[in-house]
PDB file of C-alpha atoms in Angstrom:
ATOM      1  CA  MET A  99      -6.112  12.610  14.163  1.00  0.00           C
ATOM      2  CA  TYR A 100      -2.849  11.592  15.816  1.00  0.00           C
ATOM      3  CA  ARG A 101      -0.503  14.474  16.500  1.00  0.00           C
ATOM      4  CA  PRO A 102       3.075  13.326  17.138  1.00  0.00           C
ATOM      5  CA  THR A 103       5.008  14.808  20.013  1.00  0.00           C
ATOM      6  CA  LYS A 104       6.681  17.862  18.553  1.00  0.00           C
ATOM      7  CA  LEU A 105      10.308  17.209  17.716  1.00  0.00           C
ATOM      8  CA  LEU A 106      12.834  20.014  17.843  1.00  0.00           C
ATOM      9  CA  PRO A 107      14.278  21.270  14.544  1.00  0.00           C
ATOM     10  CA  PHE A 108      17.073  18.999  13.382  1.00  0.00           C
ATOM     11  CA  MET A 109      18.443  19.509   9.873  1.00  0.00           C
ATOM     12  CA  PRO A 110      21.430  17.227   9.383  1.00  0.00           C
ATOM     13  CA  MET A 111      23.623  17.885   6.365  1.00  0.00           C
ATOM     14  CA  GLN A 112      24.810  15.601   3.585  1.00  0.00           C
ATOM     15  CA  PRO A 113      27.186  17.983   1.757  1.00  0.00           C
ATOM     16  CA  ALA A 114      28.338  15.517  -0.921  1.00  0.00           C
ATOM     17  CA  LEU A 115      24.723  15.073  -2.004  1.00  0.00           C
ATOM     18  CA  GLU A 116      23.482  18.618  -1.532  1.00  0.00           C
ATOM     19  CA  GLN A 117      26.196  20.172  -3.693  1.00  0.00           C
ATOM     20  CA  LEU A 118      25.024  18.261  -6.800  1.00  0.00           C
ATOM     21  CA  PRO A 119      23.629  20.650  -9.449  1.00  0.00           C
ATOM     22  CA  THR A 120      20.600  18.398 -10.001  1.00  0.00           C
ATOM     23  CA  TYR A 121      19.743  18.150  -6.288  1.00  0.00           C
ATOM     24  CA  CYS A 122      16.326  19.525  -5.260  1.00  0.00           C
ATOM     25  CA  HIS A 123      14.385  19.139  -2.040  1.00  0.00           C
ATOM     26  CA  ARG A 124      11.403  20.053   0.109  1.00  0.00           C
ATOM     27  CA  MET A 125      11.509  20.568   3.852  1.00  0.00           C
ATOM     28  CA  ILE A 126       8.382  20.116   5.977  1.00  0.00           C
ATOM     29  CA  ARG A 127       6.827  23.172   7.611  1.00  0.00           C
ATOM     30  CA  GLU A 128       6.248  23.063  11.359  1.00  0.00           C
ATOM     31  CA  THR A 129       2.480  23.359  10.770  1.00  0.00           C
ATOM     32  CA  HIS A 130       2.391  20.507   8.245  1.00  0.00           C
ATOM     33  CA  PRO A 131       0.924  17.101   9.321  1.00  0.00           C
ATOM     34  CA  LEU A 132       4.179  15.396   8.323  1.00  0.00           C
ATOM     35  CA  TYR A 133       6.306  17.600  10.565  1.00  0.00           C
ATOM     36  CA  SER A 134       8.175  15.491  13.152  1.00  0.00           C
ATOM     37  CA  ILE A 135       7.907  12.465  10.860  1.00  0.00           C
ATOM     38  CA  VAL A 136       9.524  13.402   7.553  1.00  0.00           C
ATOM     39  CA  SER A 137      12.504  15.742   7.734  1.00  0.00           C
ATOM     40  CA  LEU A 138      13.248  16.145   4.046  1.00  0.00           C
ATOM     41  CA  ILE A 139      12.079  14.987   0.611  1.00  0.00           C
ATOM     42  CA  TYR A 140      14.708  15.143  -2.122  1.00  0.00           C
ATOM     43  CA  GLU A 141      15.675  14.093  -5.625  1.00  0.00           C
ATOM     44  CA  PHE A 142      18.773  14.167  -7.815  1.00  0.00           C
ATOM     45  CA  VAL A 143      20.001  12.867 -11.150  1.00  0.00           C
ATOM     46  CA  PRO A 144      23.357  11.046 -11.299  1.00  0.00           C
ATOM     47  CA  ASN A 145      25.772  12.621 -13.747  1.00  0.00           C
ATOM     48  CA  GLY A 146      26.009   9.611 -16.064  1.00  0.00           C
ATOM     49  CA  GLU A 147      29.604   8.746 -15.250  1.00  0.00           C
ATOM     50  CA  LYS A 148      30.672   5.097 -15.014  1.00  0.00           C
ATOM     51  CA  SER A 149      31.389   5.618 -11.340  1.00  0.00           C
ATOM     52  CA  PHE A 150      29.042   7.879  -9.391  1.00  0.00           C
ATOM     53  CA  ASN A 151      29.688   7.421  -5.702  1.00  0.00           C
ATOM     54  CA  ILE A 152      28.207   9.616  -3.002  1.00  0.00           C
ATOM     55  CA  THR A 153      29.629   9.380   0.496  1.00  0.00           C
ATOM     56  CA  ALA A 154      26.900   9.610   3.122  1.00  0.00           C
ATOM     57  CA  ILE A 155      27.973  10.727   6.584  1.00  0.00           C
ATOM     58  CA  PRO A 156      26.276   9.916   9.904  1.00  0.00           C
ATOM     59  CA  ASP A 157      23.132  11.994  10.491  1.00  0.00           C
ATOM     60  CA  GLY A 158      21.031   9.875  12.869  1.00  0.00           C
ATOM     61  CA  CYS A 159      18.300   9.476  10.253  1.00  0.00           C
ATOM     62  CA  LEU A 160      16.832   6.709   8.138  1.00  0.00           C
ATOM     63  CA  ASP A 161      16.258   7.308   4.413  1.00  0.00           C
ATOM     64  CA  ILE A 162      13.898   5.595   1.994  1.00  0.00           C
ATOM     65  CA  VAL A 163      15.187   5.916  -1.570  1.00  0.00           C
ATOM     66  CA  PHE A 164      13.722   5.026  -4.953  1.00  0.00           C
ATOM     67  CA  GLN A 165      16.238   4.372  -7.717  1.00  0.00           C
ATOM     68  CA  PHE A 166      14.875   4.751 -11.243  1.00  0.00           C
ATOM     69  CA  TYR A 167      16.227   2.539 -14.028  1.00  0.00           C
ATOM     70  CA  ASP A 168      15.236   2.195 -17.686  1.00  0.00           C
ATOM     71  CA  ASP A 169      13.048  -0.827 -17.012  1.00  0.00           C
ATOM     72  CA  CYS A 170      12.118  -0.599 -13.328  1.00  0.00           C
ATOM     73  CA  VAL A 171      12.197   1.314 -10.050  1.00  0.00           C
ATOM     74  CA  ARG A 172      13.875  -0.227  -7.011  1.00  0.00           C
ATOM     75  CA  SER A 173      13.260   0.912  -3.454  1.00  0.00           C
ATOM     76  CA  PHE A 174      15.771   0.766  -0.607  1.00  0.00           C
ATOM     77  CA  ILE A 175      16.026   1.619   3.078  1.00  0.00           C
ATOM     78  CA  TYR A 176      19.270   3.285   4.108  1.00  0.00           C
ATOM     79  CA  GLY A 177      19.744   2.850   7.841  1.00  0.00           C
ATOM     80  CA  CYS A 178      21.764   4.966  10.271  1.00  0.00           C
ATOM     81  CA  THR A 179      25.494   4.804   9.843  1.00  0.00           C
ATOM     82  CA  ARG A 180      28.316   5.245  12.336  1.00  0.00           C
ATOM     83  CA  GLU A 181      30.937   6.049   9.696  1.00  0.00           C
ATOM     84  CA  PRO A 182      31.121   7.300   6.103  1.00  0.00           C
ATOM     85  CA  LEU A 183      29.178   5.095   3.694  1.00  0.00           C
ATOM     86  CA  SER A 184      30.042   5.186  -0.019  1.00  0.00           C
ATOM     87  CA  ILE A 185      27.037   4.495  -2.255  1.00  0.00           C
ATOM     88  CA  ASP A 186      27.318   3.835  -5.993  1.00  0.00           C
ATOM     89  CA  TRP A 187      24.362   5.267  -7.928  1.00  0.00           C
ATOM     90  CA  SER A 188      26.002   5.157 -11.364  1.00  0.00           C
ATOM     91  CA  THR A 189      23.588   2.615 -12.856  1.00  0.00           C
ATOM     92  CA  CYS A 190      20.338   4.469 -12.133  1.00  0.00           C
ATOM     93  CA  SER A 191      18.923   7.449 -14.008  1.00  0.00           C
ATOM     94  CA  ARG A 192      17.229   9.221 -11.078  1.00  0.00           C
ATOM     95  CA  CYS A 193      17.043   8.961  -7.289  1.00  0.00           C
ATOM     96  CA  PHE A 194      14.089  10.119  -5.188  1.00  0.00           C
ATOM     97  CA  GLY A 195      14.018   9.804  -1.432  1.00  0.00           C
ATOM     98  CA  PHE A 196      12.722  11.028   1.884  1.00  0.00           C
ATOM     99  CA  ARG A 197      14.502  11.284   5.224  1.00  0.00           C
ATOM    100  CA  LEU A 198      12.720  10.396   8.442  1.00  0.00           C
ATOM    101  CA  TYR A 199      13.336  12.283  11.671  1.00  0.00           C
ATOM    102  CA  PRO A 200      15.464  10.350  14.177  1.00  0.00           C
ATOM    103  CA  GLY A 201      13.213   7.924  16.008  1.00  0.00           C
ATOM    104  CA  ALA A 202      10.155   8.736  13.877  1.00  0.00           C
ATOM    105  CA  ILE A 203       9.800   5.378  12.133  1.00  0.00           C
ATOM    106  CA  GLY A 204       6.776   4.532  14.288  1.00  0.00           C
ATOM    107  CA  ASN A 205       5.234   1.227  13.212  1.00  0.00           C
ATOM    108  CA  LEU A 206       6.483   1.619   9.648  1.00  0.00           C
ATOM    109  CA  LEU A 207       9.307  -0.923   9.917  1.00  0.00           C
ATOM    110  CA  ARG A 208       8.825  -4.646  10.346  1.00  0.00           C
ATOM    111  CA  CYS A 209      12.210  -4.942  12.034  1.00  0.00           C
ATOM    112  CA  PRO A 210      14.167  -2.948  14.627  1.00  0.00           C
ATOM    113  CA  ALA A 211      16.016   0.018  13.146  1.00  0.00           C
ATOM    114  CA  LYS A 212      19.222  -1.517  14.506  1.00  0.00           C
ATOM    115  CA  ASN A 213      18.926  -4.287  11.891  1.00  0.00           C
ATOM    116  CA  LEU A 214      19.427  -1.684   9.157  1.00  0.00           C
ATOM    117  CA  THR A 215      22.315   0.210  10.742  1.00  0.00           C
ATOM    118  CA  ALA A 216      25.347   0.741   8.465  1.00  0.00           C
ATOM    119  CA  ASN A 217      23.493  -1.015   5.694  1.00  0.00           C
ATOM    120  CA  TYR A 218      20.914  -0.589   2.973  1.00  0.00           C
ATOM    121  CA  THR A 219      18.428  -3.159   1.825  1.00  0.00           C
ATOM    122  CA  GLN A 220      15.484  -3.488  -0.534  1.00  0.00           C
ATOM    123  CA  ILE A 221      12.265  -2.336   1.036  1.00  0.00           C
ATOM    124  CA  VAL A 222       9.592  -4.908   0.231  1.00  0.00           C
ATOM    125  CA  CYS A 223      10.352  -7.208   3.182  1.00  0.00           C
ATOM    126  CA  ASN A 224      10.902  -4.473   5.762  1.00  0.00           C
ATOM    127  CA  ILE A 225       8.087  -1.935   5.412  1.00  0.00           C
ATOM    128  CA  ASN A 226       4.475  -2.150   6.522  1.00  0.00           C
ATOM    129  CA  PHE A 227       1.779  -0.742   4.190  1.00  0.00           C
ATOM    130  CA  TYR A 228       4.226  -1.263   1.292  1.00  0.00           C
ATOM    131  CA  ASP A 229       1.678  -1.267  -1.551  1.00  0.00           C
ATOM    132  CA  GLU A 230       0.129   2.080  -0.614  1.00  0.00           C
ATOM    133  CA  LEU A 231       3.128   4.068  -1.807  1.00  0.00           C
ATOM    134  CA  PHE A 232       5.670   1.869  -3.466  1.00  0.00           C
ATOM    135  CA  GLU A 233       3.487   0.699  -6.326  1.00  0.00           C
ATOM    136  CA  LYS A 234       2.601   4.290  -7.266  1.00  0.00           C
ATOM    137  CA  ILE A 235       6.051   5.893  -7.345  1.00  0.00           C
ATOM    138  CA  PRO A 236       7.176   4.113 -10.584  1.00  0.00           C
ATOM    139  CA  PHE A 237       4.283   5.705 -12.487  1.00  0.00           C
ATOM    140  CA  SER A 238       4.880   9.251 -11.229  1.00  0.00           C
ATOM    141  CA  ASN A 239       6.018  11.852 -13.760  1.00  0.00           C
ATOM    142  CA  SER A 240       7.626  14.615 -11.699  1.00  0.00           C
ATOM    143  CA  PHE A 241       9.287  15.468  -8.406  1.00  0.00           C
ATOM    144  CA  ASP A 242       6.224  17.431  -7.272  1.00  0.00           C
ATOM    145  CA  GLU A 243       3.982  14.451  -7.985  1.00  0.00           C
ATOM    146  CA  ARG A 244       6.247  12.158  -5.971  1.00  0.00           C
ATOM    147  CA  VAL A 245       6.260  14.654  -3.085  1.00  0.00           C
ATOM    148  CA  LEU A 246       2.439  14.539  -3.048  1.00  0.00           C
ATOM    149  CA  LEU A 247       2.490  10.729  -3.041  1.00  0.00           C
ATOM    150  CA  VAL A 248       4.718  10.723   0.049  1.00  0.00           C
ATOM    151  CA  GLN A 249       2.496  13.309   1.719  1.00  0.00           C
ATOM    152  CA  HIS A 250      -0.678  11.318   1.059  1.00  0.00           C
ATOM    153  CA  PHE A 251       1.010   8.071   2.133  1.00  0.00           C
ATOM    154  CA  PHE A 252       1.874   9.416   5.578  1.00  0.00           C
ATOM    155  CA  GLU A 253      -1.421  11.239   6.011  1.00  0.00           C
ATOM    156  CA  ASN A 254      -3.184   7.899   5.420  1.00  0.00           C
ATOM    157  CA  LEU A 255      -0.851   6.158   7.872  1.00  0.00           C
ATOM    158  CA  ILE A 256      -1.582   8.764  10.548  1.00  0.00           C
ATOM    159  CA  ALA A 257      -5.312   8.202  10.029  1.00  0.00           C
ATOM    160  CA  LYS A 258      -4.723   4.453  10.480  1.00  0.00           C
ATOM    161  CA  GLY A 259      -2.853   4.876  13.754  1.00  0.00           C
ATOM    162  CA  TYR A 260       0.752   5.441  12.737  1.00  0.00           C
ATOM    163  CA  HIS A 261       2.633   6.771  15.744  1.00  0.00           C
ATOM    164  CA  THR A 262       5.928   6.961  17.541  1.00  0.00           C
ATOM    165  CA  PRO A 263       5.847   6.557  21.342  1.00  0.00           C
ATOM    166  CA  SER A 264       6.111   9.886  23.142  1.00  0.00           C
ATOM    167  CA  SER A 265       8.962   8.504  25.252  1.00  0.00           C
ATOM    168  CA  VAL A 266      11.057   8.112  22.078  1.00  0.00           C
ATOM    169  CA  SER A 267      10.348  11.677  20.972  1.00  0.00           C
ATOM    170  CA  HIS A 268      11.185  12.959  24.453  1.00  0.00           C
ATOM    171  CA  MET A 269      14.559  11.197  24.535  1.00  0.00           C
ATOM    172  CA  VAL A 270      15.465  12.344  21.037  1.00  0.00           C
ATOM    173  CA  ASN A 271      14.393  15.909  21.877  1.00  0.00           C
ATOM    174  CA  LYS A 272      16.543  16.007  25.005  1.00  0.00           C
ATOM    175  CA  ILE A 273      19.630  14.961  23.074  1.00  0.00           C
ATOM    176  CA  ILE A 274      18.963  17.395  20.208  1.00  0.00           C
ATOM    177  CA  SER A 275      18.171  20.318  22.522  1.00  0.00           C
ATOM    178  CA  SER A 276      21.458  19.759  24.366  1.00  0.00           C
ATOM    179  CA  GLY A 277      23.389  19.749  21.106  1.00  0.00           C
ATOM    180  CA  GLY A 278      24.464  16.206  21.932  1.00  0.00           C
ATOM    181  CA  ASN A 279      25.958  17.327  25.235  1.00  0.00           C
ATOM    182  CA  ILE A 280      23.783  15.479  27.705  1.00  0.00           C
ATOM    183  CA  THR A 281      24.999  12.266  29.292  1.00  0.00           C
ATOM    184  CA  ILE A 282      22.962   9.086  29.226  1.00  0.00           C
ATOM    185  CA  LYS A 283      23.227   9.009  33.026  1.00  0.00           C
ATOM    186  CA  GLU A 284      21.502  12.408  33.160  1.00  0.00           C
ATOM    187  CA  LEU A 285      18.751  11.155  30.828  1.00  0.00           C
ATOM    188  CA  CYS A 286      18.231   8.072  32.979  1.00  0.00           C
ATOM    189  CA  GLU A 287      17.997  10.153  36.139  1.00  0.00           C
ATOM    190  CA  GLU A 288      15.516  12.572  34.590  1.00  0.00           C
ATOM    191  CA  THR A 289      13.215   9.979  33.050  1.00  0.00           C
ATOM    192  CA  GLY A 290      13.592   7.149  35.552  1.00  0.00           C
ATOM    193  CA  TYR A 291      14.381   4.735  32.738  1.00  0.00           C
ATOM    194  CA  SER A 292      17.138   2.189  33.110  1.00  0.00           C
ATOM    195  CA  LEU A 293      20.162   2.196  30.793  1.00  0.00           C
ATOM    196  CA  SER A 294      19.043  -1.070  29.213  1.00  0.00           C
ATOM    197  CA  HIS A 295      15.598   0.416  28.494  1.00  0.00           C
ATOM    198  CA  PHE A 296      17.218   3.406  26.781  1.00  0.00           C
ATOM    199  CA  HIS A 297      19.301   1.123  24.605  1.00  0.00           C
ATOM    200  CA  ASN A 298      16.321  -1.056  23.709  1.00  0.00           C
ATOM    201  CA  ILE A 299      14.299   1.973  22.596  1.00  0.00           C
ATOM    202  CA  PHE A 300      17.134   3.375  20.496  1.00  0.00           C
ATOM    203  CA  ASP A 301      17.808  -0.045  18.965  1.00  0.00           C
ATOM    204  CA  LYS A 302      14.190  -0.274  17.864  1.00  0.00           C
ATOM    205  CA  TYR A 303      13.450   3.296  16.754  1.00  0.00           C
ATOM    206  CA  VAL A 304      16.779   4.986  15.951  1.00  0.00           C
ATOM    207  CA  GLY A 305      19.268   2.267  15.077  1.00  0.00           C
ATOM    208  CA  ILE A 306      22.265   3.494  17.081  1.00  0.00           C
ATOM    209  CA  SER A 307      22.836   3.851  20.806  1.00  0.00           C
ATOM    210  CA  PRO A 308      21.883   7.025  22.726  1.00  0.00           C
ATOM    211  CA  LYS A 309      25.572   7.864  23.167  1.00  0.00           C
ATOM    212  CA  GLU A 310      26.259   7.405  19.448  1.00  0.00           C
ATOM    213  CA  PHE A 311      23.241   9.527  18.556  1.00  0.00           C
ATOM    214  CA  ALA A 312      24.467  12.308  20.862  1.00  0.00           C
ATOM    215  CA  GLU A 313      27.866  12.188  19.149  1.00  0.00           C
ATOM    216  CA  VAL A 314      26.200  12.445  15.736  1.00  0.00           C
ATOM    217  CA  VAL A 315      24.090  15.430  16.844  1.00  0.00           C
ATOM    218  CA  ARG A 316      27.225  17.206  18.098  1.00  0.00           C
ATOM    219  CA  PHE A 317      29.064  16.410  14.856  1.00  0.00           C
ATOM    220  CA  GLN A 318      26.180  17.646  12.685  1.00  0.00           C
ATOM    221  CA  ARG A 319      25.953  20.857  14.691  1.00  0.00           C
ATOM    222  CA  SER A 320      29.659  21.496  14.141  1.00  0.00           C
ATOM    223  CA  LEU A 321      29.247  20.748  10.432  1.00  0.00           C
ATOM    224  CA  LEU A 322      26.586  23.446  10.152  1.00  0.00           C
ATOM    225  CA  LEU A 323      28.972  25.955  11.717  1.00  0.00           C
ATOM    226  CA  LEU A 324      31.861  24.770   9.536  1.00  0.00           C
ATOM    227  CA  TYR A 325      29.911  25.568   6.374  1.00  0.00           C
ATOM    228  CA  ALA A 326      28.413  28.801   7.709  1.00  0.00           C
ATOM    229  CA  GLY A 327      31.178  30.889   6.125  1.00  0.00           C
ATOM    230  CA  SER A 328      34.609  30.803   4.551  1.00  0.00           C
ATOM    231  CA  ASP A 329      36.411  32.282   7.563  1.00  0.00           C
ATOM    232  CA  VAL A 330      35.725  29.875  10.410  1.00  0.00           C
ATOM    233  CA  ASN A 331      37.655  29.274  13.608  1.00  0.00           C
ATOM    234  CA  LEU A 332      37.834  25.564  14.394  1.00  0.00           C
ATOM    235  CA  ALA A 333      38.740  26.162  18.025  1.00  0.00           C
ATOM    236  CA  GLU A 334      35.625  28.311  18.474  1.00  0.00           C
ATOM    237  CA  ILE A 335      33.448  25.718  16.721  1.00  0.00           C
ATOM    238  CA  SER A 336      34.764  22.931  18.938  1.00  0.00           C
ATOM    239  CA  CYS A 337      34.040  25.047  22.028  1.00  0.00           C
ATOM    240  CA  GLN A 338      30.531  26.008  20.878  1.00  0.00           C
ATOM    241  CA  CYS A 339      29.673  22.388  20.142  1.00  0.00           C
ATOM    242  CA  GLY A 340      30.848  21.039  23.470  1.00  0.00           C
ATOM    243  CA  TYR A 341      34.011  19.225  22.435  1.00  0.00           C
ATOM    244  CA  TYR A 342      36.698  19.088  25.118  1.00  0.00           C
ATOM    245  CA  ASP A 343      39.155  20.640  22.670  1.00  0.00           C
ATOM    246  CA  GLN A 344      39.807  20.951  18.931  1.00  0.00           C
ATOM    247  CA  SER A 345      41.704  17.661  18.783  1.00  0.00           C
ATOM    248  CA  ARG A 346      38.588  15.837  20.056  1.00  0.00           C
ATOM    249  CA  MET A 347      36.548  17.437  17.282  1.00  0.00           C
ATOM    250  CA  ASN A 348      39.195  16.443  14.729  1.00  0.00           C
ATOM    251  CA  ARG A 349      38.927  12.840  15.883  1.00  0.00           C
ATOM    252  CA  ALA A 350      35.152  12.982  15.554  1.00  0.00           C
ATOM    253  CA  TYR A 351      35.491  14.217  11.970  1.00  0.00           C
ATOM    254  CA  LYS A 352      37.954  11.481  11.061  1.00  0.00           C
ATOM    255  CA  SER A 353      35.537   8.930  12.497  1.00  0.00           C
ATOM    256  CA  PHE A 354      32.331  10.324  10.952  1.00  0.00           C
ATOM    257  CA  ALA A 355      33.613  11.968   7.757  1.00  0.00           C
ATOM    258  CA  GLY A 356      36.926  10.245   7.152  1.00  0.00           C
ATOM    259  CA  TYR A 357      38.943  13.482   7.222  1.00  0.00           C
ATOM    260  CA  SER A 358      39.842  16.428   9.416  1.00  0.00           C
ATOM    261  CA  PRO A 359      37.337  19.338   9.309  1.00  0.00           C
ATOM    262  CA  ASN A 360      39.386  21.478   6.923  1.00  0.00           C
ATOM    263  CA  LYS A 361      40.242  18.619   4.580  1.00  0.00           C
ATOM    264  CA  PHE A 362      36.651  17.413   4.511  1.00  0.00           C
ATOM    265  CA  LYS A 363      35.436  20.882   3.607  1.00  0.00           C
ATOM    266  CA  LYS A 364      38.008  21.175   0.808  1.00  0.00           C
ATOM    267  CA  ILE A 365      37.224  17.729  -0.611  1.00  0.00           C
ATOM    268  CA  ILE A 366      33.497  18.403  -0.785  1.00  0.00           C
ATOM    269  CA  SER A 367      33.783  21.946  -2.102  1.00  0.00           C
ATOM    270  CA  ASN A 368      35.165  25.204  -0.836  1.00  0.00           C
ATOM    271  CA  GLN A 369      32.278  26.836  -2.665  1.00  0.00           C
ATOM    272  CA  TYR A 370      29.601  24.772  -0.934  1.00  0.00           C
ATOM    273  CA  LYS A 371      26.831  26.938   0.444  1.00  0.00           C
ATOM    274  CA  ILE A 372      23.994  25.911   2.723  1.00  0.00           C
ATOM    275  CA  LYS A 373      21.033  25.931   0.381  1.00  0.00           C
ATOM    276  CA  ALA A 374      17.768  27.616   1.228  1.00  0.00           C
ATOM    277  CA  PHE A 375      15.036  25.084   1.858  1.00  0.00           C
ATOM    278  CA  SER A 376      11.832  24.952  -0.150  1.00  0.00           C
ATOM    279  CA  LEU A 377       8.953  24.160   2.175  1.00  0.00           C
ATOM    280  CA  LEU A 378       5.823  22.103   1.890  1.00  0.00           C
TER     281      LEU A 378
END
């Protein structure tokens, strides 16, 4: 059986989604066959309001989401985003999705990940092995049943040769392990790859450039520290995360979240807590 190159832990946050009272999730254990492929499986129920918008922030990941309606289930791919993306889920009764690790799309997509960046599109034309999962989800009766369907889907794909090139995993790992503080020049020198080769790989498997991915990793690391407690020091966070100074971090937040760190935290919820993960 194929064993993907082990990816380092990377748990990007989506606070606007995770604070919903109906939000539930499963994270993949390190010993699980899906580890390094699927980061998170989740579900939530919109609150029934006429307008139910969730703002997704850059996390370097690609999500596959099923939206349940009274008469059908529609499936979408949400690609990487470079800026906040407002998504209206007011017309569906339930949303179920799973988040892929950065670069872990393997041979699942029929198009480069770059084609989906800052966009979402219906799945049927963009996913290989479509029928093996997407025709079963509409008939599932619970979150746990849908989690099992995703698990079996990827286990079957692995048996059929699903894989992500080890070079992709290595590049992603180097950026994550540095906290987003490694230069692309350093990566090129270490691996011997040219800059154009790096960009081609990230276009195909990640959807954003290596530099953009490093910026997202740094931003997500700072976000984790921002929500770690009520009494946080922004200057210390900026230093820990490798920003030149606090003003550089503020600019990153305005670019990725639309607000300064403090304002973003207040808008989402001052009471937001990092939830404990349930594991598969």
